[in-house]
Amino acid sequence: MMVIEHDKLPTFGQTFSAAALQAVRMKAGKESEGTLPDTQARAKVTADRAVYADFAHLVGDSVATHLHPGYIHALGFPLTMSLLVRKDFPLPLLGMLHMTNRVTQTRGIEAGEEMEMIASIGNARPHYAGTLLDSVVTVLVDGEEVLVDTAGYLVRGSELGGPRPERPEREEFTPGIPTAQWKLGADAGQRYAKVSGDANPIHLNSLTSRPFGFKKPIIHGMYSASRAYSATGVGSNGPRDWFVEFEAPIALPGKVQFATSREGNRVSYEGWREGRGDKPARRHFNGYVERG
Amino acid sequence: MKYPRNVAVLGGNRIPFARAGKAYKNVSNQDMLTAALDGLVARFSLQGELLGDVAAGAVLKHAKDFNLTREAVLGSALDSRTPAIDIQRACATGLDGISLVANKIALGQIEVGVGGGVDSTSDAPIEVSNDLRALLHRLNTAKTTKDRLKVLKDIRPGHLKPSAPSAAEVRTGLNMGQHQALSTERWGITREEQDEIAYNSHKNLMEAYEKGFFDDLMTGYQGLDRDENLRVSTREKLASLKPVFGGSEGTMTAGNSTPLSDGASTVLIASEEWANEHGHQPLAYIRDIHTRSVDFVNGADLLSAPAYAAPEMLERHGLTLDDMDFVEIHEAFAATVAMILKAWEDEEFGKNELGLPGAFGTVDPAKLNVYGSSLAAGHPFAATGGRIVASTAKMLYEAGPGKLALISICAAGGQGTVALLESAR
């Protein structure tokens, strides 16, 4: 296994330009799908209180003693990116789709605590549309593992994960009664980019999103997930299991119907687009937060 | 005059107070109040608990924060069906929030509640000018593009200058410091007297921290674990500061006036039955709370209302200053404390203003602000009441059965709220 230590987190700009070069390189080269390299990227990270306060406010949380896990995901994201754009990584980063995200924490992490983050990519497996892989960020505090963040990405068209299964029937979605409505402005993506550091052009405006196949910018999946987390009201001060599945992107500006439901220690949530005319309602995301 | 039921202070929680623009510059009133409340919830195992009411407020409040306290409750670990009310009586807000909840408990309307307050000077609201606001409202009601353009044509660069809140009295145009400077001169309060009060405030608060007195009254926030304004103060340093109010000959400095601050505090109040059922030992009973105002527009000392309110309240109970074991006078300015003490010792004031045969009485310096007060801790306006009540309740409990404390808080608008607490030990 190779371990790459970063003294400082790579910036989004650095990794994104590397991704662009990678895309060019892969277009020029042959379809060379090998295996996923066994590489780890590590860095020590501490929250920036001012940025964190803006993050919490933007995703509808109040600034408490413990960090919102969505912010911890955002902190670890550049580390993941640094692995995905390395020359030995066989798949293109551009066009990868964030399908699921799961964070399990054994306790809350305080804003002042130094986190050691370890990022890795693995678990390639087939999907009807390509290959799924997991990007895992493990967070240690004082040498003890306290949080694991697993993002599931889809690389469309890739056979690396093995033979692809048939596409399953899409489940019929019948929306329930919304408990809230989100109104997302045209600049919602820019705002989240500022607090999360994820300035992927598909989220910024229609000029930057168009080359990537989106007529309108779409909001970051982790914005929706983080805002949903806040809305469950369970806080971040203890053991939590947080899951989200992204189903359809939310174009900006946009309106999202949102609902939570409580059952014991678990609060489930989903967000959807209302049906209009003969267009059926479409679910954007669903998931849950559970107290440990 | 007795409450129909005993009202017990079970404890409190506050976050350390920060200096304006420093440790809490990134956070809002709602963040701070939620943090203080959640600390209280954790200390008293109130997770998922349905309380009778939560009364708090902020003096400097954004228009969007009209339901600030309810929002903080919703963001806390309390049962989200817990009701909440926003109140505001300037610097007495916290004490009056406690009063509102205490009265409900005394009357048997509720069994348990929280009183408190929060303020941020770092995130004080800034409004558009009156002229611009009028234009924007016109723009909102304009029906056609032509009408809208007409409105926009009327906007001048001068309209864009925002207006920040000031601590000036609407009717006199003078701010708190300027008002107090007039009173300081009228009462002949010296620089040395004021600096001594400031020196003691820091010294006493520092001792309280060193003793661990605040360990069960406070939860750290934003990396702060003690009041940011607290310092090892020396008389020499205090004496070297330049006056900030009352002109070049003034006696009021940045050292003997409270700094602009950010912070929040909460106090848990309950009936004895509720306290027993939940296994909490009451620290003190709230015996009375009383508010009085003075006609400062026609020359009364702006911050002197407690000098009237306290004698009125104590008389109801047949008590005098000599019966008090602790006297907590909020240090808006060191000169305010000196003025109130002087007024109580003054024969003329006692006769003419209080209708007494002579002076109201003298406060033994050993009983005054024994663990420091606002000059050292800072003064996030609405958070001060909760700070004083929780600390005083704990002091009374430690001091033993029957001990009494007087709390005095002056407020803008010539107002003052005072409270009488008795040890619950």
XYZ file of C-alpha atoms in Angstrom:
717
model
C 0.000 0.000 0.000
C 1.163 3.503 -0.790
C 0.540 6.307 1.688
C 0.637 9.934 0.633
C 0.933 12.412 3.481
C -0.392 15.895 2.810
C 0.948 18.612 5.111
C -1.846 20.797 3.866
C -5.100 19.785 2.243
C -4.893 20.144 -1.530
C -7.132 22.922 -2.811
C -10.115 22.232 -4.991
C -8.536 24.226 -7.805
C -5.416 22.075 -7.819
C -7.296 18.796 -7.908
C -9.832 20.019 -10.432
C -7.216 21.141 -12.943
C -5.555 17.763 -12.475
C -8.930 16.188 -13.228
C -9.202 18.155 -16.446
C -5.720 17.007 -17.492
C -6.679 13.470 -16.559
C -9.754 13.696 -18.781
C -7.621 14.833 -21.697
C -5.088 12.098 -20.995
C -7.746 9.404 -20.869
C -9.419 10.623 -24.066
C -6.079 10.482 -25.877
C -5.038 7.154 -24.428
C -6.735 3.808 -24.767
C -9.495 2.517 -22.554
C -7.072 1.189 -20.028
C -9.150 -0.134 -17.205
C -6.877 -1.834 -14.769
C -7.526 -2.180 -11.084
C -7.962 0.374 -8.349
C -4.584 1.250 -6.809
C -4.139 0.565 -3.114
C -3.287 4.117 -2.165
C -4.097 6.173 0.930
C -3.995 9.916 1.321
C -3.642 11.317 4.817
C -3.831 14.779 6.305
C -4.398 16.424 9.649
C -7.290 18.838 9.598
C -8.904 21.239 12.045
C -12.165 23.050 11.387
C -12.067 26.737 10.547
C -14.602 28.272 12.932
C -15.641 31.100 10.622
C -16.167 28.833 7.602
C -17.895 26.276 9.787
C -20.327 28.880 11.140
C -21.232 29.837 7.569
C -21.642 26.160 6.674
C -23.928 25.461 9.634
C -26.073 28.498 8.910
C -26.373 27.636 5.230
C -27.578 24.087 5.913
C -30.072 25.238 8.543
C -28.153 24.260 11.649
C -27.015 26.328 14.596
C -23.360 26.556 15.514
C -22.985 24.100 18.359
C -20.037 22.531 20.141
C -19.943 19.531 17.787
C -19.398 19.620 14.054
C -22.134 18.806 11.560
C -20.996 15.603 9.792
C -21.718 17.256 6.433
C -18.908 19.678 7.165
C -16.554 16.831 8.021
C -17.422 15.282 4.642
C -16.588 18.595 2.959
C -13.246 18.755 4.796
C -12.288 15.276 3.630
C -13.427 15.769 0.037
C -10.178 17.308 -1.337
C -8.282 14.324 0.042
C -10.554 11.970 -1.917
C -10.161 14.155 -5.011
C -6.371 13.972 -4.719
C -6.569 10.180 -5.081
C -9.060 10.228 -7.949
C -6.880 12.487 -10.126
C -3.614 10.577 -9.638
C -1.996 9.170 -12.764
C -2.323 5.612 -11.459
C -6.074 5.954 -11.000
C -7.689 4.143 -13.939
C -11.027 5.968 -14.146
C -11.930 9.547 -15.056
C -13.072 11.742 -12.190
C -15.094 14.051 -14.430
C -18.556 12.656 -14.872
C -18.466 10.511 -11.740
C -21.831 10.509 -10.000
C -22.337 10.652 -6.241
C -24.966 7.955 -5.622
C -24.988 7.343 -1.878
C -23.305 8.648 1.234
C -23.041 7.163 4.671
C -21.456 8.601 7.780
C -21.166 6.617 10.984
C -19.705 8.333 14.018
C -19.092 6.826 17.435
C -19.192 10.245 19.102
C -19.502 13.916 18.226
C -16.380 15.733 17.076
C -15.764 19.131 18.647
C -14.844 22.088 16.469
C -11.477 22.507 18.171
C -10.346 18.883 17.837
C -7.619 17.972 15.360
C -8.811 15.278 12.969
C -6.522 12.889 11.175
C -8.195 11.998 7.915
C -7.349 8.930 5.881
C -8.851 8.668 2.407
C -8.929 5.570 0.209
C -10.834 4.257 -2.829
C -11.974 0.694 -3.212
C -14.782 -1.858 -3.345
C -15.324 -1.657 -7.131
C -18.508 -3.505 -8.081
C -20.827 -3.671 -11.056
C -23.892 -1.464 -11.574
C -26.282 -1.628 -14.501
C -24.893 1.674 -15.764
C -21.215 1.088 -15.049
C -18.978 0.584 -12.030
C -19.663 1.584 -8.433
C -16.829 2.351 -6.077
C -16.516 3.551 -2.498
C -14.464 6.512 -1.447
C -13.873 6.143 2.272
C -12.623 8.847 4.613
C -11.795 7.634 8.101
C -11.430 10.259 10.806
C -9.259 9.655 13.851
C -9.047 11.886 16.882
C -6.111 11.216 19.221
C -5.432 8.016 17.287
C -8.954 6.705 17.847
C -11.321 6.080 14.946
C -14.454 8.178 15.553
C -16.016 8.637 12.127
C -16.200 6.816 8.812
C -17.584 8.611 5.765
C -18.321 6.375 2.779
C -19.299 7.983 -0.522
C -20.564 5.700 -3.262
C -19.677 6.900 -6.788
C -20.828 5.601 -10.170
C -18.496 5.672 -13.164
C -20.825 5.388 -16.119
C -19.875 2.967 -18.874
C -16.968 1.435 -16.964
C -16.590 -2.351 -16.874
C -13.958 -2.303 -14.148
C -16.373 -3.591 -11.532
C -17.231 -6.678 -13.569
C -20.128 -7.736 -15.784
C -23.103 -5.384 -15.467
C -26.484 -6.635 -14.305
C -29.799 -5.820 -15.971
C -31.337 -2.492 -15.107
C -33.964 -3.137 -12.417
C -37.485 -1.717 -12.687
C -37.674 1.751 -11.218
C -39.859 1.749 -8.119
C -43.082 3.694 -8.307
C -42.775 6.832 -6.159
C -45.835 8.173 -4.400
C -45.033 11.305 -2.441
C -46.342 11.729 1.091
C -47.336 14.991 2.710
C -44.446 17.484 2.796
C -43.381 18.842 6.186
C -41.308 21.608 4.606
C -40.536 23.230 1.303
C -37.075 24.288 0.190
C -36.722 27.218 -2.151
C -33.295 27.115 -3.730
C -32.130 30.242 -5.509
C -30.028 30.277 -8.663
C -26.976 30.971 -6.504
C -27.553 28.092 -4.051
C -24.721 26.092 -5.607
C -22.314 29.009 -5.437
C -23.186 29.533 -1.811
C -22.576 25.907 -0.913
C -19.356 25.894 -2.954
C -18.097 28.753 -0.794
C -18.660 26.987 2.528
C -17.796 23.440 1.415
C -14.873 24.164 -0.902
C -16.489 22.034 -3.615
C -16.522 24.379 -6.615
C -17.388 21.755 -9.216
C -18.630 23.730 -12.283
C -21.837 21.673 -12.543
C -23.024 23.452 -9.374
C -22.133 27.053 -10.165
C -24.105 28.468 -13.092
C -25.486 27.452 -16.466
C -22.351 28.594 -18.317
C -20.118 26.328 -16.274
C -22.564 23.437 -15.990
C -23.456 23.197 -19.682
C -20.165 21.647 -20.888
C -20.770 18.855 -18.387
C -24.207 18.059 -19.731
C -26.379 20.104 -17.352
C -28.426 22.874 -18.945
C -28.902 24.394 -15.518
C -26.592 24.119 -12.531
C -27.602 21.480 -9.988
C -27.265 21.725 -6.223
C -24.583 19.602 -4.525
C -25.915 16.313 -3.241
C -24.225 16.938 0.087
C -26.038 20.263 0.440
C -29.379 18.459 0.304
C -28.111 15.701 2.564
C -26.637 18.122 5.101
C -29.738 20.274 5.128
C -31.861 17.152 5.595
C -29.591 16.127 8.481
C -30.155 19.490 10.179
C -33.894 19.219 9.625
C -34.068 15.925 11.520
C -33.033 17.864 14.634
C -31.021 15.024 16.151
C -27.864 17.127 16.540
C -24.275 15.918 16.206
C -23.285 15.404 19.844
C -23.175 11.604 19.975
C -23.082 8.355 18.012
C -24.940 8.728 14.699
C -25.617 6.751 11.578
C -26.486 8.977 8.627
C -27.422 7.694 5.200
C -28.511 9.374 1.995
C -29.290 8.052 -1.473
C -29.292 10.505 -4.370
C -31.867 9.677 -7.035
C -32.349 12.687 -9.289
C -30.448 15.966 -9.406
C -32.089 19.235 -8.288
C -31.784 21.932 -10.941
C -31.313 25.550 -9.840
C -33.290 27.610 -9.136
C -35.611 24.974 -7.754
C -38.283 24.010 -5.287
C -38.043 20.820 -3.264
C -40.825 19.192 -1.259
C -39.364 17.729 1.897
C -40.646 15.435 4.640
C -39.278 13.827 7.768
C -40.789 10.995 9.777
C -39.727 9.740 13.177
C -39.655 6.160 14.338
C -37.846 5.411 17.585
C -34.237 6.572 17.279
C -34.459 6.971 13.528
C -35.635 10.004 11.611
C -36.151 9.278 7.905
C -36.358 11.949 5.245
C -37.001 12.388 1.565
C -37.034 15.253 -0.905
C -38.943 15.310 -4.167
C -40.185 17.377 -7.071
C -43.938 17.784 -7.233
C -45.728 16.202 -10.130
C -46.996 18.700 -12.706
C -49.475 18.004 -15.491
C -48.666 14.560 -16.793
C -45.157 14.698 -15.288
C -45.118 12.414 -12.267
C -43.537 13.415 -8.970
C -39.837 12.553 -8.879
C -37.836 11.772 -5.775
C -34.506 13.617 -5.512
C -33.099 11.902 -2.450
C -33.998 9.840 0.591
C -32.253 8.703 3.733
C -32.206 8.730 7.507
C -30.332 9.775 10.624
C -30.232 7.395 13.545
C -29.063 8.016 17.093
C -26.633 5.364 18.296
C -46.297 39.624 50.296
C -45.583 36.011 49.487
C -45.807 33.956 46.319
C -48.620 31.371 46.421
C -46.001 28.631 45.799
C -42.263 28.381 46.273
C -40.295 29.049 43.105
C -36.955 27.281 43.068
C -33.842 28.098 41.063
C -32.294 24.702 40.298
C -29.253 25.976 38.457
C -28.187 27.606 35.278
C -25.942 27.412 32.297
C -24.241 30.096 30.320
C -21.559 30.218 27.699
C -18.485 32.316 28.503
C -18.992 35.953 27.504
C -16.879 37.147 24.588
C -15.688 40.600 23.644
C -17.419 42.114 20.630
C -15.862 41.057 17.332
C -13.761 38.339 18.941
C -14.543 34.706 19.831
C -18.220 34.780 18.843
C -17.985 37.032 15.806
C -19.153 34.239 13.463
C -22.184 33.145 15.443
C -25.696 34.485 15.841
C -27.946 35.143 18.819
C -29.797 31.941 17.987
C -26.566 29.919 17.943
C -25.520 31.251 21.342
C -28.912 30.867 23.011
C -29.203 27.317 21.636
C -25.731 26.480 22.943
C -26.514 27.851 26.411
C -29.848 26.021 26.452
C -28.363 22.726 25.281
C -25.734 22.971 28.002
C -28.535 23.351 30.547
C -30.389 20.396 28.994
C -27.264 18.254 29.296
C -26.592 19.302 32.902
C -30.122 18.579 34.106
C -30.922 15.622 31.787
C -33.717 17.510 30.063
C -33.351 15.724 26.704
C -36.827 15.310 25.253
C -38.379 17.022 28.291
C -41.513 19.116 27.763
C -41.104 22.330 29.775
C -43.895 24.731 30.722
C -42.315 27.760 29.075
C -39.021 29.296 28.026
C -38.784 33.082 28.277
C -35.755 34.845 26.864
C -34.851 37.584 24.452
C -32.214 39.803 22.981
C -31.944 43.581 23.064
C -30.295 43.814 19.656
C -32.447 41.574 17.505
C -32.774 41.084 13.781
C -36.285 41.428 12.376
C -36.106 37.817 11.149
C -35.446 36.708 14.740
C -38.927 37.653 15.964
C -39.289 34.123 17.357
C -35.685 33.823 18.536
C -36.374 31.886 21.728
C -38.782 29.437 20.115
C -36.235 28.830 17.343
C -33.566 28.130 19.960
C -35.928 25.664 21.675
C -36.592 23.934 18.335
C -32.855 23.710 17.761
C -32.205 22.323 21.236
C -32.593 18.822 22.638
C -35.754 19.814 24.548
C -39.094 18.359 23.481
C -39.902 20.535 20.485
C -43.424 21.081 21.803
C -41.955 23.281 24.551
C -43.383 26.795 24.137
C -41.232 29.900 24.188
C -41.664 33.649 24.357
C -39.416 36.512 23.333
C -39.295 39.427 25.719
C -37.216 42.582 25.929
C -36.592 45.109 28.707
C -33.120 46.267 27.701
C -30.478 45.096 30.179
C -33.139 43.692 32.523
C -34.391 41.286 29.813
C -32.803 38.209 31.370
C -34.078 38.933 34.866
C -37.532 39.729 33.511
C -37.552 36.480 31.532
C -36.833 34.677 34.787
C -39.577 36.731 36.437
C -42.129 35.711 33.797
C -41.402 32.012 34.270
C -41.215 32.346 38.069
C -44.639 33.982 38.182
C -46.193 31.182 36.136
C -44.714 28.626 38.500
C -45.822 30.600 41.562
C -49.386 30.639 40.236
C -49.370 26.935 39.459
C -49.741 27.493 35.712
C -46.565 25.561 34.932
C -44.168 23.341 36.901
C -40.854 24.071 35.230
C -39.371 26.555 32.799
C -36.285 28.386 31.666
C -35.544 32.102 31.744
C -32.592 33.742 30.089
C -31.278 35.922 27.359
C -28.680 36.473 24.719
C -27.037 39.358 22.927
C -24.521 39.863 20.198
C -22.909 43.192 19.476
C -20.735 41.499 16.839
C -23.817 40.613 14.814
C -25.925 43.657 15.649
C -28.618 44.358 13.077
C -27.905 47.064 10.542
C -30.915 48.609 8.880
C -31.420 50.581 5.718
C -32.172 54.263 6.148
C -35.779 55.402 6.735
C -35.864 57.077 3.319
C -34.670 53.987 1.507
C -37.089 51.779 3.406
C -39.995 53.998 2.326
C -38.802 53.810 -1.286
C -38.429 50.033 -1.151
C -41.958 49.666 0.193
C -43.169 51.871 -2.677
C -41.219 49.700 -5.100
C -42.912 46.631 -3.673
C -46.392 48.002 -4.287
C -45.613 49.475 -7.716
C -47.746 47.751 -10.344
C -46.047 48.609 -13.621
C -42.484 48.771 -14.837
C -42.972 52.490 -15.388
C -43.997 52.962 -11.753
C -41.037 50.895 -10.615
C -38.620 52.982 -12.642
C -40.126 56.110 -11.121
C -39.321 54.803 -7.638
C -35.809 53.735 -8.597
C -35.189 57.204 -10.037
C -35.758 58.656 -6.569
C -32.985 56.646 -4.896
C -30.009 58.828 -4.011
C -26.535 57.689 -2.942
C -27.213 59.134 0.518
C -30.103 56.708 0.957
C -27.735 53.771 0.800
C -25.996 54.650 4.035
C -27.113 51.983 6.508
C -27.932 52.804 10.099
C -26.420 50.762 12.897
C -28.107 50.603 16.289
C -26.711 52.891 18.939
C -27.067 52.819 22.684
C -28.537 56.321 22.580
C -31.774 57.145 24.341
C -34.381 58.149 21.769
C -35.713 61.064 23.805
C -32.462 62.596 24.964
C -30.046 61.715 22.186
C -27.468 60.779 24.792
C -25.984 57.314 24.992
C -25.689 55.310 28.211
C -22.166 56.501 28.897
C -23.012 60.140 28.350
C -26.014 59.837 30.658
C -23.960 58.088 33.311
C -21.248 60.751 32.968
C -23.813 63.415 33.942
C -24.902 61.300 36.924
C -21.277 60.591 37.867
C -20.604 64.286 38.060
C -23.836 65.049 39.932
C -23.059 62.454 42.596
C -19.421 63.507 42.835
C -18.086 60.037 42.109
C -14.295 59.973 41.813
C -12.064 58.147 39.372
C -10.487 56.237 42.271
C -13.844 54.944 43.518
C -14.704 53.690 40.046
C -11.319 52.086 39.404
C -11.513 50.293 42.739
C -14.886 48.780 41.785
C -13.433 47.672 38.430
C -10.319 46.255 40.094
C -12.417 44.228 42.533
C -14.651 42.966 39.748
C -11.712 41.366 37.909
C -10.053 40.171 41.113
C -13.246 38.539 42.413
C -14.201 36.954 39.088
C -10.673 35.562 38.696
C -10.887 34.026 42.185
C -14.253 32.495 41.334
C -12.744 30.818 38.242
C -9.744 29.624 40.216
C -12.076 28.060 42.799
C -13.956 26.252 40.040
C -17.120 28.141 40.993
C -18.356 28.233 37.379
C -17.660 24.560 36.611
C -21.337 23.657 36.914
C -22.672 26.993 35.675
C -20.992 27.184 32.277
C -20.240 25.224 29.122
C -17.392 26.257 26.838
C -18.246 27.544 23.385
C -16.268 28.349 20.244
C -13.014 27.480 21.966
C -13.667 29.869 24.852
C -13.800 28.453 28.378
C -13.829 31.653 30.410
C -15.033 35.216 29.942
C -12.859 36.847 27.330
C -12.785 40.234 29.018
C -11.411 38.912 32.317
C -7.817 39.932 32.937
C -5.237 40.182 35.681
C -5.960 43.797 36.372
C -3.799 46.170 38.361
C -4.755 49.458 39.957
C -1.865 51.109 38.060
C -3.153 49.877 34.705
C -6.692 51.037 35.475
C -5.392 54.439 36.615
C -3.457 54.892 33.364
C -6.489 54.722 31.057
C -7.893 57.783 29.307
C -11.477 58.902 29.937
C -14.030 57.873 27.297
C -17.113 59.647 28.688
C -17.532 63.066 30.268
C -14.902 64.903 28.224
C -11.197 65.264 28.942
C -11.918 65.835 32.633
C -14.142 62.750 32.760
C -13.567 59.852 35.131
C -15.153 57.043 33.121
C -12.718 54.876 31.152
C -12.756 51.677 29.095
C -11.565 49.954 32.273
C -14.401 51.061 34.527
C -17.185 50.802 31.901
C -18.478 47.461 30.639
C -17.184 46.370 27.243
C -19.514 45.531 24.371
C -19.946 41.765 24.558
C -21.529 38.637 23.093
C -23.019 35.789 25.117
C -26.035 33.898 26.390
C -27.346 32.555 29.678
C -30.165 30.300 30.864
C -31.631 29.498 34.282
C -33.742 26.471 35.209
C -36.670 27.339 37.470
C -39.213 24.905 38.882
C -41.743 24.179 41.573
C -40.449 22.241 44.573
C -42.606 19.293 43.534
C -41.013 19.132 40.096
C -37.536 19.476 41.584
C -38.200 16.614 43.999
C -39.724 14.367 41.353
C -36.715 14.861 39.120
C -34.133 14.581 41.874
C -32.755 18.111 41.684
C -31.767 20.070 44.780
C -33.083 23.661 44.644
C -30.284 26.194 45.149
C -32.425 29.203 46.042
C -36.004 30.427 46.095
C -37.066 33.504 44.210
C -38.975 35.504 46.806
C -39.778 38.591 44.773
C -39.001 40.546 41.623
C -39.848 44.197 41.152
C -39.410 46.799 38.423
C -39.456 50.567 38.625
C -38.595 53.341 36.202
C -37.467 56.937 36.610
C -38.305 60.071 34.667
C -34.873 60.546 33.127
C -36.340 62.640 30.309
C -36.917 65.329 32.910
C -33.571 65.010 34.594
C -33.610 61.886 36.784
C -30.431 59.790 36.624
C -30.932 57.349 33.750
C -29.517 54.287 35.485
C -30.762 55.029 39.014
C -34.073 53.111 38.899
C -32.775 50.207 41.052
C -32.073 52.720 43.825
C -35.865 53.119 44.033
C -36.922 49.594 43.101
C -34.889 47.804 45.785
C -36.198 49.776 48.789
C -39.765 49.361 47.480
C -39.331 45.619 47.142
C -37.552 45.057 50.458
C -40.178 47.122 52.300
C -42.849 44.634 51.144
C -40.986 41.959 53.082
C -40.062 44.103 56.070
C -36.393 43.766 55.160
C -33.502 46.219 54.971
C -30.063 46.194 53.390
C -28.662 44.920 56.695
C -30.680 41.713 56.258
C -28.943 40.956 52.948
C -26.039 38.484 52.917
C -25.191 39.236 49.282
C -25.831 42.290 47.158
C -25.396 41.911 43.401
C -25.458 45.223 41.569
C -24.980 44.872 37.807
C -21.933 46.929 36.827
C -23.170 48.755 33.742
C -20.470 51.213 34.701
C -18.498 51.249 37.935
C -20.032 54.698 38.427
C -23.548 53.205 38.298
C -22.765 50.937 41.242
C -21.178 53.831 43.149
C -24.199 56.044 42.411
C -26.724 53.482 43.676
C -24.708 52.880 46.856
C -24.406 56.643 47.413
C -28.117 57.163 46.864
C -28.929 54.534 49.487
C -26.540 56.151 51.972
C -27.866 59.648 51.280
C -30.206 61.174 53.903
C -31.766 63.591 51.428
C -32.369 60.880 48.825
C -33.930 58.637 51.463
C -36.285 61.379 52.641
C -37.169 63.119 49.383
C -37.062 60.278 46.903
C -37.892 57.192 48.946
C -40.160 58.755 51.576
C -38.096 57.231 54.377
C -37.201 58.911 57.666
C -33.539 58.940 56.569
C -30.982 57.068 54.480
C -32.053 53.658 53.169
C -28.839 51.983 54.306
C -25.275 50.914 53.616
C -23.983 47.886 51.727
C -21.077 46.141 53.401
C -18.354 45.997 50.677
C -17.684 42.373 51.657
C -21.189 41.450 50.452
C -21.038 43.318 47.156
C -20.495 41.432 43.868
C -18.397 38.855 45.687
C -17.601 36.838 42.558
C -17.181 39.815 40.255
C -19.733 41.281 37.898
C -20.193 42.784 34.467
C -17.052 44.950 34.376
C -14.953 41.780 34.382
C -17.350 39.237 32.865
C -18.678 41.492 30.143
C -22.285 42.420 29.543
C -24.195 40.872 26.627
C -27.276 42.892 27.554
C -30.022 40.274 27.855
C -27.617 37.588 29.118
C -26.630 39.428 32.287
C -29.766 38.609 34.308
C -29.289 34.881 33.878
C -25.609 35.130 34.742
C -26.342 36.928 38.010
C -29.336 34.802 39.076
C -27.597 31.458 38.545
C -24.391 32.565 40.293
C -26.286 34.176 43.173
C -28.468 31.094 43.668
C -25.346 28.948 43.937
C -23.692 31.429 46.348
C -26.786 31.357 48.553
C -26.869 27.575 48.602
C -23.204 27.423 49.571
C -23.688 30.076 52.256
C -26.354 28.052 54.058
C -29.969 28.181 55.242
C -31.840 31.478 55.473
C -29.262 33.520 53.571
C -30.692 36.341 51.450
C -29.496 38.140 48.334
C -30.550 41.307 46.576
C -30.037 41.519 42.810
C -30.191 44.871 41.036
C -30.096 45.511 37.295
C -30.414 48.924 35.679
C -31.741 49.214 32.143
C -32.109 51.670 29.290
C -35.216 53.806 29.306
C -34.635 54.717 32.946
C -35.732 51.260 34.115
C -34.529 48.921 36.807
C -35.484 45.394 37.864
C -34.512 43.976 41.252
C -34.944 40.547 42.802
C -34.885 38.962 46.247
C -33.534 35.413 46.538
C -33.319 33.127 49.567
C -31.093 30.102 50.050
C -32.902 26.780 49.562
C -30.463 24.813 51.678
